[in-house]
């Protein structure tokens, strides 16, 4: 059983935002694209290993002492002789390796209760790393960007709709993705003035209604009112 749900890392989320927001002509664009490609491949590898673990656990319910093994999900990994003595295996050998460990360690070291307490304790200690970038906010594109136009053009809000200034398509979801990006770019709260500046909206009233509809928790009053952008906007 996997107790820690696998989640997309903050690094991947930031790099995906960069892919949408950093102009393709920027000197570092290709570097970030490469970094994103590797991060996504890493995440896919972790999911591959998680899947293998689930199958291993379905068949057994013993308790094991702690053993450390590096499990690689990269199919093109080549094990050079220097690594042969190290605890590194390919994911396809995971089940077999665990089988061996079960045979090696027959004794039950921890009761079901101890194990459950220990796992709660470890999960509580976990603090995810917040990944930040050496890019200035004003280097990134503002606004709700059009997914049909490869995020190169912004949508304008008028008459209750978000319409692309280039292809004219309407996409009311684009604002949510933009707020998700704003959270990664600037921070987890936004004022009416910041909202208008980011989305290029003139009317304070229109911004107020859009923010109100989102039902974000708000702190402060009048001009200082800050809306807390929720983390689950895209779910
Ligand atoms: Zn468009």
mmCIF file with all atom_site columns, N, CA and C in Angstrom, residues 136-179:
data_model
loop_
_atom_site.group_PDB
_atom_site.id
_atom_site.type_symbol
_atom_site.label_atom_id
_atom_site.label_alt_id
_atom_site.label_comp_id
_atom_site.label_asym_id
_atom_site.label_entity_id
_atom_site.label_seq_id
_atom_site.pdbx_PDB_ins_code
_atom_site.Cartn_x
_atom_site.Cartn_y
_atom_site.Cartn_z
_atom_site.occupancy
_atom_site.B_iso_or_equiv
_atom_site.pdbx_formal_charge
_atom_site.auth_seq_id
_atom_site.auth_comp_id
_atom_site.auth_asym_id
_atom_site.auth_atom_id
_atom_site.pdbx_PDB_model_num
ATOM 1   N N  . UNK A 1 136 ? 12.425  36.970 -13.765 1.00 0.00 ? 136 UNK A N  1
ATOM 2   C CA . UNK A 1 136 ? 11.624  38.075 -13.216 1.00 0.00 ? 136 UNK A CA 1
ATOM 3   C C  . UNK A 1 136 ? 10.197  37.994 -13.740 1.00 0.00 ? 136 UNK A C  1
ATOM 4   N N  . UNK A 1 137 ? 9.250   38.373 -12.886 1.00 0.00 ? 137 UNK A N  1
ATOM 5   C CA . UNK A 1 137 ? 7.837   38.284 -13.271 1.00 0.00 ? 137 UNK A CA 1
ATOM 6   C C  . UNK A 1 137 ? 7.553   39.070 -14.548 1.00 0.00 ? 137 UNK A C  1
ATOM 7   N N  . UNK A 1 138 ? 8.230   40.226 -14.713 1.00 0.00 ? 138 UNK A N  1
ATOM 8   C CA . UNK A 1 138 ? 7.924   41.035 -15.911 1.00 0.00 ? 138 UNK A CA 1
ATOM 9   C C  . UNK A 1 138 ? 8.517   40.464 -17.203 1.00 0.00 ? 138 UNK A C  1
ATOM 10  N N  . UNK A 1 139 ? 9.246   39.346 -17.096 1.00 0.00 ? 139 UNK A N  1
ATOM 11  C CA . UNK A 1 139 ? 9.710   38.667 -18.308 1.00 0.00 ? 139 UNK A CA 1
ATOM 12  C C  . UNK A 1 139 ? 8.635   37.711 -18.827 1.00 0.00 ? 139 UNK A C  1
ATOM 13  N N  . UNK A 1 140 ? 7.609   37.478 -17.997 1.00 0.00 ? 140 UNK A N  1
ATOM 14  C CA . UNK A 1 140 ? 6.573   36.507 -18.349 1.00 0.00 ? 140 UNK A CA 1
ATOM 15  C C  . UNK A 1 140 ? 5.322   37.197 -18.902 1.00 0.00 ? 140 UNK A C  1
ATOM 16  N N  . UNK A 1 141 ? 4.628   36.494 -19.782 1.00 0.00 ? 141 UNK A N  1
ATOM 17  C CA . UNK A 1 141 ? 3.419   37.058 -20.398 1.00 0.00 ? 141 UNK A CA 1
ATOM 18  C C  . UNK A 1 141 ? 2.287   37.134 -19.372 1.00 0.00 ? 141 UNK A C  1
ATOM 19  N N  . UNK A 1 142 ? 1.542   38.231 -19.409 1.00 0.00 ? 142 UNK A N  1
ATOM 20  C CA . UNK A 1 142 ? 0.410   38.399 -18.498 1.00 0.00 ? 142 UNK A CA 1
ATOM 21  C C  . UNK A 1 142 ? -0.878  37.961 -19.186 1.00 0.00 ? 142 UNK A C  1
ATOM 22  N N  . UNK A 1 143 ? -1.938  37.844 -18.386 1.00 0.00 ? 143 UNK A N  1
ATOM 23  C CA . UNK A 1 143 ? -3.273  37.639 -18.934 1.00 0.00 ? 143 UNK A CA 1
ATOM 24  C C  . UNK A 1 143 ? -3.696  36.190 -19.084 1.00 0.00 ? 143 UNK A C  1
ATOM 25  N N  . UNK A 1 144 ? -4.944  36.023 -19.571 1.00 0.00 ? 144 UNK A N  1
ATOM 26  C CA . UNK A 1 144 ? -5.467  34.702 -19.899 1.00 0.00 ? 144 UNK A CA 1
ATOM 27  C C  . UNK A 1 144 ? -4.976  34.401 -21.313 1.00 0.00 ? 144 UNK A C  1
ATOM 28  N N  . UNK A 1 145 ? -4.203  33.329 -21.466 1.00 0.00 ? 145 UNK A N  1
ATOM 29  C CA . UNK A 1 145 ? -3.602  33.057 -22.774 1.00 0.00 ? 145 UNK A CA 1
ATOM 30  C C  . UNK A 1 145 ? -4.387  31.984 -23.526 1.00 0.00 ? 145 UNK A C  1
ATOM 31  N N  . UNK A 1 146 ? -4.407  32.125 -24.852 1.00 0.00 ? 146 UNK A N  1
ATOM 32  C CA . UNK A 1 146 ? -5.227  31.240 -25.682 1.00 0.00 ? 146 UNK A CA 1
ATOM 33  C C  . UNK A 1 146 ? -4.514  29.913 -25.978 1.00 0.00 ? 146 UNK A C  1
ATOM 34  N N  . UNK A 1 147 ? -5.147  28.814 -25.551 1.00 0.00 ? 147 UNK A N  1
ATOM 35  C CA . UNK A 1 147 ? -4.529  27.495 -25.774 1.00 0.00 ? 147 UNK A CA 1
ATOM 36  C C  . UNK A 1 147 ? -4.539  27.120 -27.263 1.00 0.00 ? 147 UNK A C  1
ATOM 37  N N  . UNK A 1 148 ? -5.502  27.658 -28.020 1.00 0.00 ? 148 UNK A N  1
ATOM 38  C CA . UNK A 1 148 ? -5.558  27.371 -29.466 1.00 0.00 ? 148 UNK A CA 1
ATOM 39  C C  . UNK A 1 148 ? -4.426  28.066 -30.210 1.00 0.00 ? 148 UNK A C  1
ATOM 40  N N  . UNK A 1 149 ? -3.909  29.131 -29.617 1.00 0.00 ? 149 UNK A N  1
ATOM 41  C CA . UNK A 1 149 ? -2.842  29.911 -30.263 1.00 0.00 ? 149 UNK A CA 1
ATOM 42  C C  . UNK A 1 149 ? -1.503  29.666 -29.558 1.00 0.00 ? 149 UNK A C  1
ATOM 43  N N  . UNK A 1 150 ? -1.308  28.463 -29.051 1.00 0.00 ? 150 UNK A N  1
ATOM 44  C CA . UNK A 1 150 ? -0.046  28.080 -28.375 1.00 0.00 ? 150 UNK A CA 1
ATOM 45  C C  . UNK A 1 150 ? 0.346   29.068 -27.274 1.00 0.00 ? 150 UNK A C  1
ATOM 46  N N  . UNK A 1 151 ? -0.638  29.650 -26.618 1.00 0.00 ? 151 UNK A N  1
ATOM 47  C CA . UNK A 1 151 ? -0.421  30.597 -25.523 1.00 0.00 ? 151 UNK A CA 1
ATOM 48  C C  . UNK A 1 151 ? 0.346   31.859 -25.961 1.00 0.00 ? 151 UNK A C  1
ATOM 49  N N  . UNK A 1 152 ? 0.296   32.148 -27.261 1.00 0.00 ? 152 UNK A N  1
ATOM 50  C CA . UNK A 1 152 ? 0.993   33.334 -27.773 1.00 0.00 ? 152 UNK A CA 1
ATOM 51  C C  . UNK A 1 152 ? 0.113   34.580 -27.750 1.00 0.00 ? 152 UNK A C  1
ATOM 52  N N  . UNK A 1 153 ? -1.213  34.391 -27.640 1.00 0.00 ? 153 UNK A N  1
ATOM 53  C CA . UNK A 1 153 ? -2.118  35.536 -27.647 1.00 0.00 ? 153 UNK A CA 1
ATOM 54  C C  . UNK A 1 153 ? -3.021  35.530 -26.421 1.00 0.00 ? 153 UNK A C  1
ATOM 55  N N  . UNK A 1 154 ? -3.368  36.734 -25.974 1.00 0.00 ? 154 UNK A N  1
ATOM 56  C CA . UNK A 1 154 ? -4.201  36.847 -24.776 1.00 0.00 ? 154 UNK A CA 1
ATOM 57  C C  . UNK A 1 154 ? -5.677  36.943 -25.142 1.00 0.00 ? 154 UNK A C  1
ATOM 58  N N  . UNK A 1 155 ? -6.509  36.489 -24.200 1.00 0.00 ? 155 UNK A N  1
ATOM 59  C CA . UNK A 1 155 ? -7.954  36.636 -24.376 1.00 0.00 ? 155 UNK A CA 1
ATOM 60  C C  . UNK A 1 155 ? -8.373  37.919 -23.669 1.00 0.00 ? 155 UNK A C  1
ATOM 61  N N  . UNK A 1 156 ? -9.379  38.585 -24.239 1.00 0.00 ? 156 UNK A N  1
ATOM 62  C CA . UNK A 1 156 ? -9.904  39.816 -23.640 1.00 0.00 ? 156 UNK A CA 1
ATOM 63  C C  . UNK A 1 156 ? -11.269 39.513 -23.044 1.00 0.00 ? 156 UNK A C  1
ATOM 64  N N  . UNK A 1 157 ? -11.530 40.117 -21.885 1.00 0.00 ? 157 UNK A N  1
ATOM 65  C CA . UNK A 1 157 ? -12.823 39.899 -21.256 1.00 0.00 ? 157 UNK A CA 1
ATOM 66  C C  . UNK A 1 157 ? -13.795 41.003 -21.658 1.00 0.00 ? 157 UNK A C  1
ATOM 67  N N  . UNK A 1 158 ? -14.897 40.619 -22.295 1.00 0.00 ? 158 UNK A N  1
ATOM 68  C CA . UNK A 1 158 ? -15.925 41.603 -22.656 1.00 0.00 ? 158 UNK A CA 1
ATOM 69  C C  . UNK A 1 158 ? -17.276 40.918 -22.744 1.00 0.00 ? 158 UNK A C  1
ATOM 70  N N  . UNK A 1 159 ? -18.306 41.590 -22.273 1.00 0.00 ? 159 UNK A N  1
ATOM 71  C CA . UNK A 1 159 ? -19.680 41.090 -22.295 1.00 0.00 ? 159 UNK A CA 1
ATOM 72  C C  . UNK A 1 159 ? -19.788 39.682 -21.703 1.00 0.00 ? 159 UNK A C  1
ATOM 73  N N  . UNK A 1 160 ? -19.081 39.459 -20.598 1.00 0.00 ? 160 UNK A N  1
ATOM 74  C CA . UNK A 1 160 ? -19.196 38.185 -19.887 1.00 0.00 ? 160 UNK A CA 1
ATOM 75  C C  . UNK A 1 160 ? -18.462 37.016 -20.515 1.00 0.00 ? 160 UNK A C  1
ATOM 76  N N  . UNK A 1 161 ? -17.632 37.293 -21.526 1.00 0.00 ? 161 UNK A N  1
ATOM 77  C CA . UNK A 1 161 ? -16.919 36.191 -22.192 1.00 0.00 ? 161 UNK A CA 1
ATOM 78  C C  . UNK A 1 161 ? -15.438 36.520 -22.362 1.00 0.00 ? 161 UNK A C  1
ATOM 79  N N  . UNK A 1 162 ? -14.614 35.464 -22.375 1.00 0.00 ? 162 UNK A N  1
ATOM 80  C CA . UNK A 1 162 ? -13.189 35.621 -22.670 1.00 0.00 ? 162 UNK A CA 1
ATOM 81  C C  . UNK A 1 162 ? -12.976 35.222 -24.119 1.00 0.00 ? 162 UNK A C  1
ATOM 82  N N  . UNK A 1 163 ? -12.551 36.214 -24.930 1.00 0.00 ? 163 UNK A N  1
ATOM 83  C CA . UNK A 1 163 ? -12.404 35.968 -26.359 1.00 0.00 ? 163 UNK A CA 1
ATOM 84  C C  . UNK A 1 163 ? -10.953 36.241 -26.779 1.00 0.00 ? 163 UNK A C  1
ATOM 85  N N  . UNK A 1 164 ? -10.404 35.315 -27.606 1.00 0.00 ? 164 UNK A N  1
ATOM 86  C CA . UNK A 1 164 ? -9.013  35.469 -28.052 1.00 0.00 ? 164 UNK A CA 1
ATOM 87  C C  . UNK A 1 164 ? -8.896  36.641 -29.012 1.00 0.00 ? 164 UNK A C  1
ATOM 88  N N  . UNK A 1 165 ? -7.889  37.478 -28.802 1.00 0.00 ? 165 UNK A N  1
ATOM 89  C CA . UNK A 1 165 ? -7.690  38.654 -29.645 1.00 0.00 ? 165 UNK A CA 1
ATOM 90  C C  . UNK A 1 165 ? -7.178  38.256 -31.026 1.00 0.00 ? 165 UNK A C  1
ATOM 91  N N  . UNK A 1 166 ? -6.714  37.009 -31.155 1.00 0.00 ? 166 UNK A N  1
ATOM 92  C CA . UNK A 1 166 ? -6.179  36.562 -32.437 1.00 0.00 ? 166 UNK A CA 1
ATOM 93  C C  . UNK A 1 166 ? -7.148  35.652 -33.204 1.00 0.00 ? 166 UNK A C  1
ATOM 94  N N  . UNK A 1 167 ? -7.540  34.523 -32.599 1.00 0.00 ? 167 UNK A N  1
ATOM 95  C CA . UNK A 1 167 ? -8.386  33.563 -33.334 1.00 0.00 ? 167 UNK A CA 1
ATOM 96  C C  . UNK A 1 167 ? -9.876  33.719 -33.023 1.00 0.00 ? 167 UNK A C  1
ATOM 97  N N  . UNK A 1 168 ? -10.200 34.634 -32.128 1.00 0.00 ? 168 UNK A N  1
ATOM 98  C CA . UNK A 1 168 ? -11.588 34.951 -31.766 1.00 0.00 ? 168 UNK A CA 1
ATOM 99  C C  . UNK A 1 168 ? -12.303 33.842 -31.004 1.00 0.00 ? 168 UNK A C  1
ATOM 100 N N  . UNK A 1 169 ? -11.625 32.736 -30.675 1.00 0.00 ? 169 UNK A N  1
ATOM 101 C CA . UNK A 1 169 ? -12.342 31.671 -29.969 1.00 0.00 ? 169 UNK A CA 1
ATOM 102 C C  . UNK A 1 169 ? -12.619 32.092 -28.525 1.00 0.00 ? 169 UNK A C  1
ATOM 103 N N  . UNK A 1 170 ? -13.691 31.514 -27.975 1.00 0.00 ? 170 UNK A N  1
ATOM 104 C CA . UNK A 1 170 ? -14.111 31.862 -26.623 1.00 0.00 ? 170 UNK A CA 1
ATOM 105 C C  . UNK A 1 170 ? -13.698 30.739 -25.679 1.00 0.00 ? 170 UNK A C  1
ATOM 106 N N  . UNK A 1 171 ? -13.043 31.095 -24.593 1.00 0.00 ? 171 UNK A N  1
ATOM 107 C CA . UNK A 1 171 ? -12.591 30.077 -23.644 1.00 0.00 ? 171 UNK A CA 1
ATOM 108 C C  . UNK A 1 171 ? -12.663 30.649 -22.225 1.00 0.00 ? 171 UNK A C  1
ATOM 109 N N  . UNK A 1 172 ? -13.762 30.348 -21.555 1.00 0.00 ? 172 UNK A N  1
ATOM 110 C CA . UNK A 1 172 ? -13.942 30.905 -20.210 1.00 0.00 ? 172 UNK A CA 1
ATOM 111 C C  . UNK A 1 172 ? -13.090 30.200 -19.145 1.00 0.00 ? 172 UNK A C  1
ATOM 112 N N  . UNK A 1 173 ? -12.523 29.030 -19.491 1.00 0.00 ? 173 UNK A N  1
ATOM 113 C CA . UNK A 1 173 ? -11.654 28.310 -18.562 1.00 0.00 ? 173 UNK A CA 1
ATOM 114 C C  . UNK A 1 173 ? -10.253 28.923 -18.508 1.00 0.00 ? 173 UNK A C  1
ATOM 115 N N  . UNK A 1 174 ? -9.926  29.705 -19.535 1.00 0.00 ? 174 UNK A N  1
ATOM 116 C CA . UNK A 1 174 ? -8.563  30.240 -19.632 1.00 0.00 ? 174 UNK A CA 1
ATOM 117 C C  . UNK A 1 174 ? -8.203  31.101 -18.421 1.00 0.00 ? 174 UNK A C  1
ATOM 118 N N  . UNK A 1 175 ? -9.212  31.733 -17.823 1.00 0.00 ? 175 UNK A N  1
ATOM 119 C CA . UNK A 1 175 ? -8.968  32.578 -16.656 1.00 0.00 ? 175 UNK A CA 1
ATOM 120 C C  . UNK A 1 175 ? -8.470  31.741 -15.471 1.00 0.00 ? 175 UNK A C  1
ATOM 121 N N  . UNK A 1 176 ? -9.001  30.529 -15.342 1.00 0.00 ? 176 UNK A N  1
ATOM 122 C CA . UNK A 1 176 ? -8.595  29.670 -14.223 1.00 0.00 ? 176 UNK A CA 1
ATOM 123 C C  . UNK A 1 176 ? -7.136  29.248 -14.357 1.00 0.00 ? 176 UNK A C  1
ATOM 124 N N  . UNK A 1 177 ? -6.757  28.865 -15.564 1.00 0.00 ? 177 UNK A N  1
ATOM 125 C CA . UNK A 1 177 ? -5.361  28.486 -15.804 1.00 0.00 ? 177 UNK A CA 1
ATOM 126 C C  . UNK A 1 177 ? -4.443  29.693 -15.552 1.00 0.00 ? 177 UNK A C  1
ATOM 127 N N  . UNK A 1 178 ? -4.919  30.875 -15.954 1.00 0.00 ? 178 UNK A N  1
ATOM 128 C CA . UNK A 1 178 ? -4.128  32.092 -15.757 1.00 0.00 ? 178 UNK A CA 1
ATOM 129 C C  . UNK A 1 178 ? -3.956  32.400 -14.264 1.00 0.00 ? 178 UNK A C  1
ATOM 130 N N  . UNK A 1 179 ? -5.000  32.189 -13.486 1.00 0.00 ? 179 UNK A N  1
ATOM 131 C CA . UNK A 1 179 ? -4.894  32.431 -12.043 1.00 0.00 ? 179 UNK A CA 1
ATOM 132 C C  . UNK A 1 179 ? -3.978  31.400 -11.377 1.00 0.00 ? 179 UNK A C  1
#
